[in-house]
Tab-separated table of C-alpha atoms in Angstrom:
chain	number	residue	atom	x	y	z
A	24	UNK	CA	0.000	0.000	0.000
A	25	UNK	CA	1.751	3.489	-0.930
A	26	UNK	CA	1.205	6.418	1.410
A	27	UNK	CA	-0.893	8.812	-0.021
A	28	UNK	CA	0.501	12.511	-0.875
A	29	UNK	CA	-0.353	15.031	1.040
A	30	UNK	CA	0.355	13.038	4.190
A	31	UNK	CA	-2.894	13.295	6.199
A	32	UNK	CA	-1.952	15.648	9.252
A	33	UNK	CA	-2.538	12.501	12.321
A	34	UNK	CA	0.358	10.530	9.734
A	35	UNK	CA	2.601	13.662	9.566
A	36	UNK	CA	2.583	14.414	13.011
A	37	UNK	CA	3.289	10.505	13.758
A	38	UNK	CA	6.348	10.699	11.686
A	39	UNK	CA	7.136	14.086	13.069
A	40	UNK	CA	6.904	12.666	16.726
A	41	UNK	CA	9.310	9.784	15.854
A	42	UNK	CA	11.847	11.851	14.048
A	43	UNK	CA	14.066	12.394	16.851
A	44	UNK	CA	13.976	9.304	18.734
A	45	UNK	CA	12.041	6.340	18.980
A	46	UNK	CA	9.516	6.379	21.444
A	47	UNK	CA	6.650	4.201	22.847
A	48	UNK	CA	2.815	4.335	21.813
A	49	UNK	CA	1.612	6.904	25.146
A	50	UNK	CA	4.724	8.880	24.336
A	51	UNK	CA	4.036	9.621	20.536
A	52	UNK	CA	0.392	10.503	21.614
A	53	UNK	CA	1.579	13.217	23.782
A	54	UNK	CA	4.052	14.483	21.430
A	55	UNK	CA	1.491	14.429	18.659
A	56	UNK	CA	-1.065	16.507	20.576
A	57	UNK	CA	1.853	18.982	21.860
A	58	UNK	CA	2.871	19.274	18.314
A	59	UNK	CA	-0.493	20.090	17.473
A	60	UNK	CA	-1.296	22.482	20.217
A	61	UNK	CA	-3.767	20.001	21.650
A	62	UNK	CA	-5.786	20.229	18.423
A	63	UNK	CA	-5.132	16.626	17.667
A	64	UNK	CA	-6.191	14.120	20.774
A	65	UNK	CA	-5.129	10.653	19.685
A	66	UNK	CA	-6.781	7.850	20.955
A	67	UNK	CA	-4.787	4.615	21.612
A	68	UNK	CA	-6.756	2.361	18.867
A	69	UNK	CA	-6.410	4.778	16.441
A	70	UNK	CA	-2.343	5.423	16.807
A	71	UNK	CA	-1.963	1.714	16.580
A	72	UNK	CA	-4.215	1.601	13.461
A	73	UNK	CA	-2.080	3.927	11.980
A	74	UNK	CA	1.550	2.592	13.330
A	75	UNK	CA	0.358	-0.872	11.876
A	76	UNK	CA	0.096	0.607	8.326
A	77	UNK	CA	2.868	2.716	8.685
A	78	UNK	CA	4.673	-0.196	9.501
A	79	UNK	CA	3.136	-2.108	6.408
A	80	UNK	CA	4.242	0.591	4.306
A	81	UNK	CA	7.753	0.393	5.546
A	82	UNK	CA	7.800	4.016	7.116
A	83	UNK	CA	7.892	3.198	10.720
A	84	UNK	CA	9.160	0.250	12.642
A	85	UNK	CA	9.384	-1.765	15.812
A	86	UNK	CA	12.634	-0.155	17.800
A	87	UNK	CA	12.329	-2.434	21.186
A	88	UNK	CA	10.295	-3.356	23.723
A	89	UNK	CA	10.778	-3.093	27.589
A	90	UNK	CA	8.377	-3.870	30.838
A	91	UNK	CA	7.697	-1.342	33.204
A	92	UNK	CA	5.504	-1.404	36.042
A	93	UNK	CA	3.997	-5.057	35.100
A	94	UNK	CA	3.234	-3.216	30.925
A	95	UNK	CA	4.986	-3.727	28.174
A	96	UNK	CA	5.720	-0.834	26.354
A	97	UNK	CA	6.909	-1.426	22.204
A	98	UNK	CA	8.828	1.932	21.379
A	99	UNK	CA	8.823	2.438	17.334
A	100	UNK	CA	11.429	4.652	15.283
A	101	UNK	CA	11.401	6.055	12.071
A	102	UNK	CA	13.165	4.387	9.152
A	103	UNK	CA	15.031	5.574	6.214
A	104	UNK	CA	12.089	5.476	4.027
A	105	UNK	CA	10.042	7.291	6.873
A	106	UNK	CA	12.671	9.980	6.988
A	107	UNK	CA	12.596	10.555	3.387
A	108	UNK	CA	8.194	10.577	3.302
A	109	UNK	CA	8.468	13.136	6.051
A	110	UNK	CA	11.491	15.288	4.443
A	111	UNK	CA	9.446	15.569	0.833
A	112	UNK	CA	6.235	16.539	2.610
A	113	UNK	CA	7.695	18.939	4.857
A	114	UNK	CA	9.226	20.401	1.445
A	115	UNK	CA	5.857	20.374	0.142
A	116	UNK	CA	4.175	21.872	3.223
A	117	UNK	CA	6.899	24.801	3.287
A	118	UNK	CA	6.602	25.523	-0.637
A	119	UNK	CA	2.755	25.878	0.638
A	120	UNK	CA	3.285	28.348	2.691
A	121	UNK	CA	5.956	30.762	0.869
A	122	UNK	CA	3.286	30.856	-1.632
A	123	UNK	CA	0.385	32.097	0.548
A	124	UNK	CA	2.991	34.333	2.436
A	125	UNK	CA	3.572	35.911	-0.638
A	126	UNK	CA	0.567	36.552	-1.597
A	127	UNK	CA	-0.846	37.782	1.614
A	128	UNK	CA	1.827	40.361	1.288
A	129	UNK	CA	1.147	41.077	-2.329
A	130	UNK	CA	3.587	39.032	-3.829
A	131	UNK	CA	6.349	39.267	-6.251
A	132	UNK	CA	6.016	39.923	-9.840
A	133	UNK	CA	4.158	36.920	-11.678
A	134	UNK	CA	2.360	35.914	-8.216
A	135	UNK	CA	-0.970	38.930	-8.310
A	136	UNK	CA	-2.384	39.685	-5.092
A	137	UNK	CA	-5.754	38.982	-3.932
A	138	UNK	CA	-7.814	40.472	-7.033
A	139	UNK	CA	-5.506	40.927	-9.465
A	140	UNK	CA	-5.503	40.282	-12.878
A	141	UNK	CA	-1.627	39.606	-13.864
A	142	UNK	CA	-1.629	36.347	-16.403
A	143	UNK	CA	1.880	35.666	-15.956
A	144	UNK	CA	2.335	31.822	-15.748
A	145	UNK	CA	3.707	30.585	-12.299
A	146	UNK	CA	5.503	27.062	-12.240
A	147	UNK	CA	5.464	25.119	-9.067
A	148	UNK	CA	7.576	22.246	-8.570
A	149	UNK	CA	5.533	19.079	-8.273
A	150	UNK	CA	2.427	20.690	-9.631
A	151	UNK	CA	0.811	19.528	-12.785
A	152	UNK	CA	-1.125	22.327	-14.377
A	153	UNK	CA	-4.695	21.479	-15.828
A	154	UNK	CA	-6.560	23.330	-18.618
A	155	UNK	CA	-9.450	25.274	-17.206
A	156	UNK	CA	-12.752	24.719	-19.623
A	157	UNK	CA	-14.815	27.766	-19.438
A	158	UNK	CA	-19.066	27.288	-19.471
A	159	UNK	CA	-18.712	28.066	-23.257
A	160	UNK	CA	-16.294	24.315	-23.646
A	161	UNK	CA	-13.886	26.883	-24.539
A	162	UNK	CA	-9.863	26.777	-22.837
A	163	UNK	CA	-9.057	29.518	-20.832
């Protein structure tokens, strides 16, 4: 199964939690809602739902397990591939928001401010740009 692109924020906050260091499942949920502000409450079923498929898709894996206090705790890490998932979307993410900086600050030539009416074409590095068809059938 291939993650999907844009990483859903729960999955990008997972990875982001386990970037440092590995850590254990109660650990990553308080990261993850730290990380978030407390926007983002993770329930325990639902961060092993997603650590099992992010282990499936070879993005996350077992580190080691320990017992304390009579429960064992399985600490996960990051892997290569992880690493790399995380690095491209956090690219992605940051291209995101240089271009709505700039235009919320009205933007450098070729990038119009909110209402205006420059044409000048605007490449963006992983985006594929799509005719728009006008009510007419007609290209724009």
């Amino acid at each position: 199964m291939a993650t999907p692109t844009p990483l859903r924020e729960p999955t990008f906050l997972i990875l982001t939690a386990l970037a440092r260091e590995p850590m254990h499942g109660y650990g990553i949920i308080s990261d993850v809602a730290a990380l978030s502000g407390g926007r983002l409450a993770l329930r325990p079923g639902t961060l092993y739902g997603a650590l099992d498929r992010l282990t499936d898709e070879g993005l996350v894996e077992r580190d080691h397990e320990e017992v304390v206090e009579g429960r064992l705790r399985r600490y996960y890490r990051l892997t290569e591939a992880g690493r790399s998932v995380l690095t491209a979307e956090t690219e992605r993410l940051r291209r995101n928001v240089e271009a709505a900086s700039q235009r919320l600050q009205g933007g450098p030539a070729g990038i119009p401010a909110a209402g205006g009416t420059s044409r000048t074409r605007v490449d963006l590095p992983g985006v594929v740009a799509r005719p728009v068809l006008r009510p007419t059938g007609g290209l724009a």
